[in-house]
Tab-separated table of N, CA and C in Angstrom:
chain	number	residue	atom	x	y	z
F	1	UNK	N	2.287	5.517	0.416
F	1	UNK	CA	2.936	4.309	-0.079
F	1	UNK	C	2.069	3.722	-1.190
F	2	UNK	N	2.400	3.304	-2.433
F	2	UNK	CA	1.796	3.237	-3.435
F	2	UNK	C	1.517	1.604	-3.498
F	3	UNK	N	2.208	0.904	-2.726
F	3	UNK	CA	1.700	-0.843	-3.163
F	3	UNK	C	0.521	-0.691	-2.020
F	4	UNK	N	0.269	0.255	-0.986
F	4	UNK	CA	-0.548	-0.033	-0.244
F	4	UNK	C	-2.504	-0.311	-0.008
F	5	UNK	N	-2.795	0.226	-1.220
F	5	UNK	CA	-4.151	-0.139	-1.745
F	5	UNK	C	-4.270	-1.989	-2.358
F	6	UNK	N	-2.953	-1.491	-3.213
F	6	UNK	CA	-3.244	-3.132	-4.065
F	6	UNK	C	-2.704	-4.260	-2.668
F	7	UNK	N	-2.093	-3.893	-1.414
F	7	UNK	CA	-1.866	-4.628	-0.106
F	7	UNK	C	-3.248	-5.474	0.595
F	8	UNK	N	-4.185	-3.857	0.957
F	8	UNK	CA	-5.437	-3.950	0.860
F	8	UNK	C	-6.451	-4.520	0.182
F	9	UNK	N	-6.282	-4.690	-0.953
F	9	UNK	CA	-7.342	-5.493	-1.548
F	9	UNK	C	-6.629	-6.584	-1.547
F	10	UNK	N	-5.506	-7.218	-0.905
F	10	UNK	CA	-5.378	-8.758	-1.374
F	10	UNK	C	-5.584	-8.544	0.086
F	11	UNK	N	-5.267	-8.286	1.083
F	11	UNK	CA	-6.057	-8.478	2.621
F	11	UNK	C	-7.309	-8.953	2.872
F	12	UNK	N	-8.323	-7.982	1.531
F	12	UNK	CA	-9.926	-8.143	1.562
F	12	UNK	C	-10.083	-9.511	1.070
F	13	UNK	N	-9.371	-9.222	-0.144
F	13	UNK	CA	-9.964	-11.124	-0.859
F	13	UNK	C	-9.366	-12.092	0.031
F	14	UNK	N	-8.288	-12.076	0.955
F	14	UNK	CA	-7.880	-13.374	1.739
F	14	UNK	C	-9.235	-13.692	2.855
F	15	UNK	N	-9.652	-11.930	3.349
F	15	UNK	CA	-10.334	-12.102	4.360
F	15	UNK	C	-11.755	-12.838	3.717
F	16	UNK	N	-12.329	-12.943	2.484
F	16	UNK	CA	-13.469	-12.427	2.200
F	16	UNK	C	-13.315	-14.429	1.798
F	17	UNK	N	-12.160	-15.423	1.872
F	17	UNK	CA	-11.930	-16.224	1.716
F	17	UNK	C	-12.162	-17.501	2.852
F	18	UNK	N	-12.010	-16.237	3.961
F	18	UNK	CA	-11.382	-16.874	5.234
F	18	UNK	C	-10.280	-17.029	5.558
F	19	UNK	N	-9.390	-16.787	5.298
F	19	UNK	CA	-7.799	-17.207	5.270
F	19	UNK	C	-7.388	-15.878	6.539
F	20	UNK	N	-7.808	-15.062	6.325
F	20	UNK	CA	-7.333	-13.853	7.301
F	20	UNK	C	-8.682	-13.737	8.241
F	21	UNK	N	-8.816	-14.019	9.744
F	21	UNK	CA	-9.615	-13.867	10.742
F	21	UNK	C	-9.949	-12.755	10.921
F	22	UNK	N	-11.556	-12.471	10.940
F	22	UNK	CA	-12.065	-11.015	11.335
F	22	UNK	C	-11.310	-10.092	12.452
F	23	UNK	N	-10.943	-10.563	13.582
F	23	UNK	CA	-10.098	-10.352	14.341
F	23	UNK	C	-8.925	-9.758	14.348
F	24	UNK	N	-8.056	-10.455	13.444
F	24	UNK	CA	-7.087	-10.170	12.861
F	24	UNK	C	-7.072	-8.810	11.398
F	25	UNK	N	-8.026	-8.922	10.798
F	25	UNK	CA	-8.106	-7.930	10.037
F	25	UNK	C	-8.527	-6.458	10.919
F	26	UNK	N	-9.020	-6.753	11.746
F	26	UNK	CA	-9.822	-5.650	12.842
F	26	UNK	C	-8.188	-4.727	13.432
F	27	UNK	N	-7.704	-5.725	13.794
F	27	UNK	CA	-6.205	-5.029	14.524
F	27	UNK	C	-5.680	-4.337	13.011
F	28	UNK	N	-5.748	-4.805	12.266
F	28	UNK	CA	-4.878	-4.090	10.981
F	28	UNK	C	-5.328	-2.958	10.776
F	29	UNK	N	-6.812	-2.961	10.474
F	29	UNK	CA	-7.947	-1.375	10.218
F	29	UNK	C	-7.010	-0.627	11.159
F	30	UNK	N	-7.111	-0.995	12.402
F	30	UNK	CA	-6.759	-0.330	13.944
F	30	UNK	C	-5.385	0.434	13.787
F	31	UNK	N	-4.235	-0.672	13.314
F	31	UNK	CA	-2.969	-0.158	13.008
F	31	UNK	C	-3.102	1.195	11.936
F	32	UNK	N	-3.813	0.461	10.898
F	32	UNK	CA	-3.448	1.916	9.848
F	32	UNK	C	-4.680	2.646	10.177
F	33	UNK	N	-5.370	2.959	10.821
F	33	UNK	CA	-6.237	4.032	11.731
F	33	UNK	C	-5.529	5.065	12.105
F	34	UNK	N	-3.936	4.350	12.722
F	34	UNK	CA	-3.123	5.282	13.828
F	34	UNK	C	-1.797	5.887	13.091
F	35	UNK	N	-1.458	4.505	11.949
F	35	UNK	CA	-0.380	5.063	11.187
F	35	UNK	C	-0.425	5.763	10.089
F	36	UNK	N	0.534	6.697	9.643
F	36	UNK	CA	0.556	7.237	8.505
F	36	UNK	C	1.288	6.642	7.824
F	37	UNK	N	1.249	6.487	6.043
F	37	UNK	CA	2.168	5.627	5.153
F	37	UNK	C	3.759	5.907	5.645
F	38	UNK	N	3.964	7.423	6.030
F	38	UNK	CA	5.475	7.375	6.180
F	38	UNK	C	6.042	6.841	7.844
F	39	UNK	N	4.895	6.075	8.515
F	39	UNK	CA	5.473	5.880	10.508
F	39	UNK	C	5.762	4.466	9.765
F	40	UNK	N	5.407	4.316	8.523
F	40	UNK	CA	6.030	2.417	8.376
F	40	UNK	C	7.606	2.005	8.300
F	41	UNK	N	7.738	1.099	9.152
F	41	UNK	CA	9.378	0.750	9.235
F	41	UNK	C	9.646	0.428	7.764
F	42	UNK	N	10.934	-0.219	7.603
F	42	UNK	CA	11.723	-0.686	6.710
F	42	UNK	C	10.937	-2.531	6.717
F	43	UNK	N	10.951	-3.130	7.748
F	43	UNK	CA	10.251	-4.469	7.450
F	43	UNK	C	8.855	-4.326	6.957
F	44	UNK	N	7.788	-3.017	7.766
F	44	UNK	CA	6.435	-3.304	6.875
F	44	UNK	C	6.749	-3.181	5.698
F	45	UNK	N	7.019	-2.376	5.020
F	45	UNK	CA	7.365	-1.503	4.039
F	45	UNK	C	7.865	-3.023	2.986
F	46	UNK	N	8.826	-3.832	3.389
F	46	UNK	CA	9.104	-4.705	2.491
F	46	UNK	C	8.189	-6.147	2.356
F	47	UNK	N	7.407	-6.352	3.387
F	47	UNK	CA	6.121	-7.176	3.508
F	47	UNK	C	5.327	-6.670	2.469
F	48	UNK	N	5.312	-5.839	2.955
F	48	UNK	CA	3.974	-4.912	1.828
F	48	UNK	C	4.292	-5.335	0.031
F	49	UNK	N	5.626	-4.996	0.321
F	49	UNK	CA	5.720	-4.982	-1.101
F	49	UNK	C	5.928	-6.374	-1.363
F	50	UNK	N	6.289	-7.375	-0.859
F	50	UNK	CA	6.559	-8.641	-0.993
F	50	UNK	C	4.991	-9.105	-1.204
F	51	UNK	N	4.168	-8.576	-0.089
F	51	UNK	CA	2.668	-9.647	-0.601
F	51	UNK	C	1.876	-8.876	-1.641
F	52	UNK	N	2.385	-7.948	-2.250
F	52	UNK	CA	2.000	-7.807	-3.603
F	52	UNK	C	2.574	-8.321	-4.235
F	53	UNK	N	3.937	-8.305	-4.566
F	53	UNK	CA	4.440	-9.284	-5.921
F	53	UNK	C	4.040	-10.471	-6.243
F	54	UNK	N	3.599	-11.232	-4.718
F	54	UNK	CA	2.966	-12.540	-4.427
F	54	UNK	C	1.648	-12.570	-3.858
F	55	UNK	N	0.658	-12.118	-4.844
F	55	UNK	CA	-0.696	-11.662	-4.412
F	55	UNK	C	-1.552	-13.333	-3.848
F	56	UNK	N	-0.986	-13.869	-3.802
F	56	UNK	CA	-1.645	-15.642	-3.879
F	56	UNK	C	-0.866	-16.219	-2.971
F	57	UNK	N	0.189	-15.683	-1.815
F	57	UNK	CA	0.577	-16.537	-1.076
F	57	UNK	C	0.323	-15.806	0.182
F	58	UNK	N	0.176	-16.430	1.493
F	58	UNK	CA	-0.577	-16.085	2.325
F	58	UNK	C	0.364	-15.555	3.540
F	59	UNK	N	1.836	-16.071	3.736
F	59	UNK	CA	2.784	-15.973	4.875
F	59	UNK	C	3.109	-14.345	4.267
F	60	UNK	N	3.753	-13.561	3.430
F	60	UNK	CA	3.842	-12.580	3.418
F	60	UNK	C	2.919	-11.762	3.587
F	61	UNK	N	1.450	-11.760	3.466
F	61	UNK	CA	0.701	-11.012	3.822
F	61	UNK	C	0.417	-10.718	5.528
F	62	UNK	N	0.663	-12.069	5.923
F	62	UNK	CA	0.645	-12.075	7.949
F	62	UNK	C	2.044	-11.489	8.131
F	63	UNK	N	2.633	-11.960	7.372
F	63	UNK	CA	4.138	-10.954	8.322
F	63	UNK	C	3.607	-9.386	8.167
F	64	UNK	N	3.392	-8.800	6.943
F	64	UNK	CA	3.326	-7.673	6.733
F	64	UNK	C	2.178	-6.988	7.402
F	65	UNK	N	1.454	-8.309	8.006
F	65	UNK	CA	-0.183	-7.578	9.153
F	65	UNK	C	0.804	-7.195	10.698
F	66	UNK	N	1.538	-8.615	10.572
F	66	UNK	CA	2.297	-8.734	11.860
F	66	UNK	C	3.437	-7.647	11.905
F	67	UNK	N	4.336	-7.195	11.150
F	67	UNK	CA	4.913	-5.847	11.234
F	67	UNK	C	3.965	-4.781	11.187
F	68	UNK	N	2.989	-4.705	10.691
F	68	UNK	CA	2.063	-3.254	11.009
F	68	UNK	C	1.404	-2.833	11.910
F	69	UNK	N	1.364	-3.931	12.555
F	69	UNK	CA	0.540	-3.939	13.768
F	69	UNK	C	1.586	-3.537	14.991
F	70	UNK	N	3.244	-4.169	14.965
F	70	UNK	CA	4.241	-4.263	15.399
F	70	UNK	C	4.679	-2.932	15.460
F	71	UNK	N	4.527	-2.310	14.396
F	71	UNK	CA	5.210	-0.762	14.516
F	71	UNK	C	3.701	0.447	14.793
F	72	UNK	N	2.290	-0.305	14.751
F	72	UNK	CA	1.753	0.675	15.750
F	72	UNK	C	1.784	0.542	16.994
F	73	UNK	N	2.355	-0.597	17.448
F	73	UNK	CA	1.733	-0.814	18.980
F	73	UNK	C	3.280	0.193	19.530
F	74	UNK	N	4.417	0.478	18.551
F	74	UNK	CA	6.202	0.687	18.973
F	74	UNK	C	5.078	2.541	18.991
F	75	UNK	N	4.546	2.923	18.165
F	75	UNK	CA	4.426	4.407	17.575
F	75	UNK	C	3.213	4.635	19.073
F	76	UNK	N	2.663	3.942	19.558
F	76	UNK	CA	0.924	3.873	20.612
F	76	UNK	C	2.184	4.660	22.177
């Protein structure tokens, strides 16, 4: 999945902000540990791409932690 690096680095700078909890970034590592770009549903998949277009707003980036995490725990 190609927005998924530039996903990642706005993950890092939120985290590196505080805005995203160590905790919370920890489960994400965890999720894409287990997933491959193609086990992502149709909702990560549009999070993803949503908190890139909107690299500066913070609710699309948690949905798109919160669907990834959502479709490893469906794939576990």
């Amino acid at each position: 999945m190609s927005n998924l690096n530039d996903f990642m680095t706005g993950v890092d700078r939120l985290a590196s902000f505080g805005w995203i909890k160590p905790g919370l970034k920890a489960s994400l590592d965890e999720s894409l540990a287990t997933l491959a770009p193609s086990d992502f549903d149709a909702a990560s998949k549009a999070w993803i791409q949503e908190s890139v277009a909107h690299p500066n707003s913070l609710q699309p980036v948690l949905c798109a932690i919160t669907a990834i995490n959502a479709r490893a725990a469906q794939q576990a």
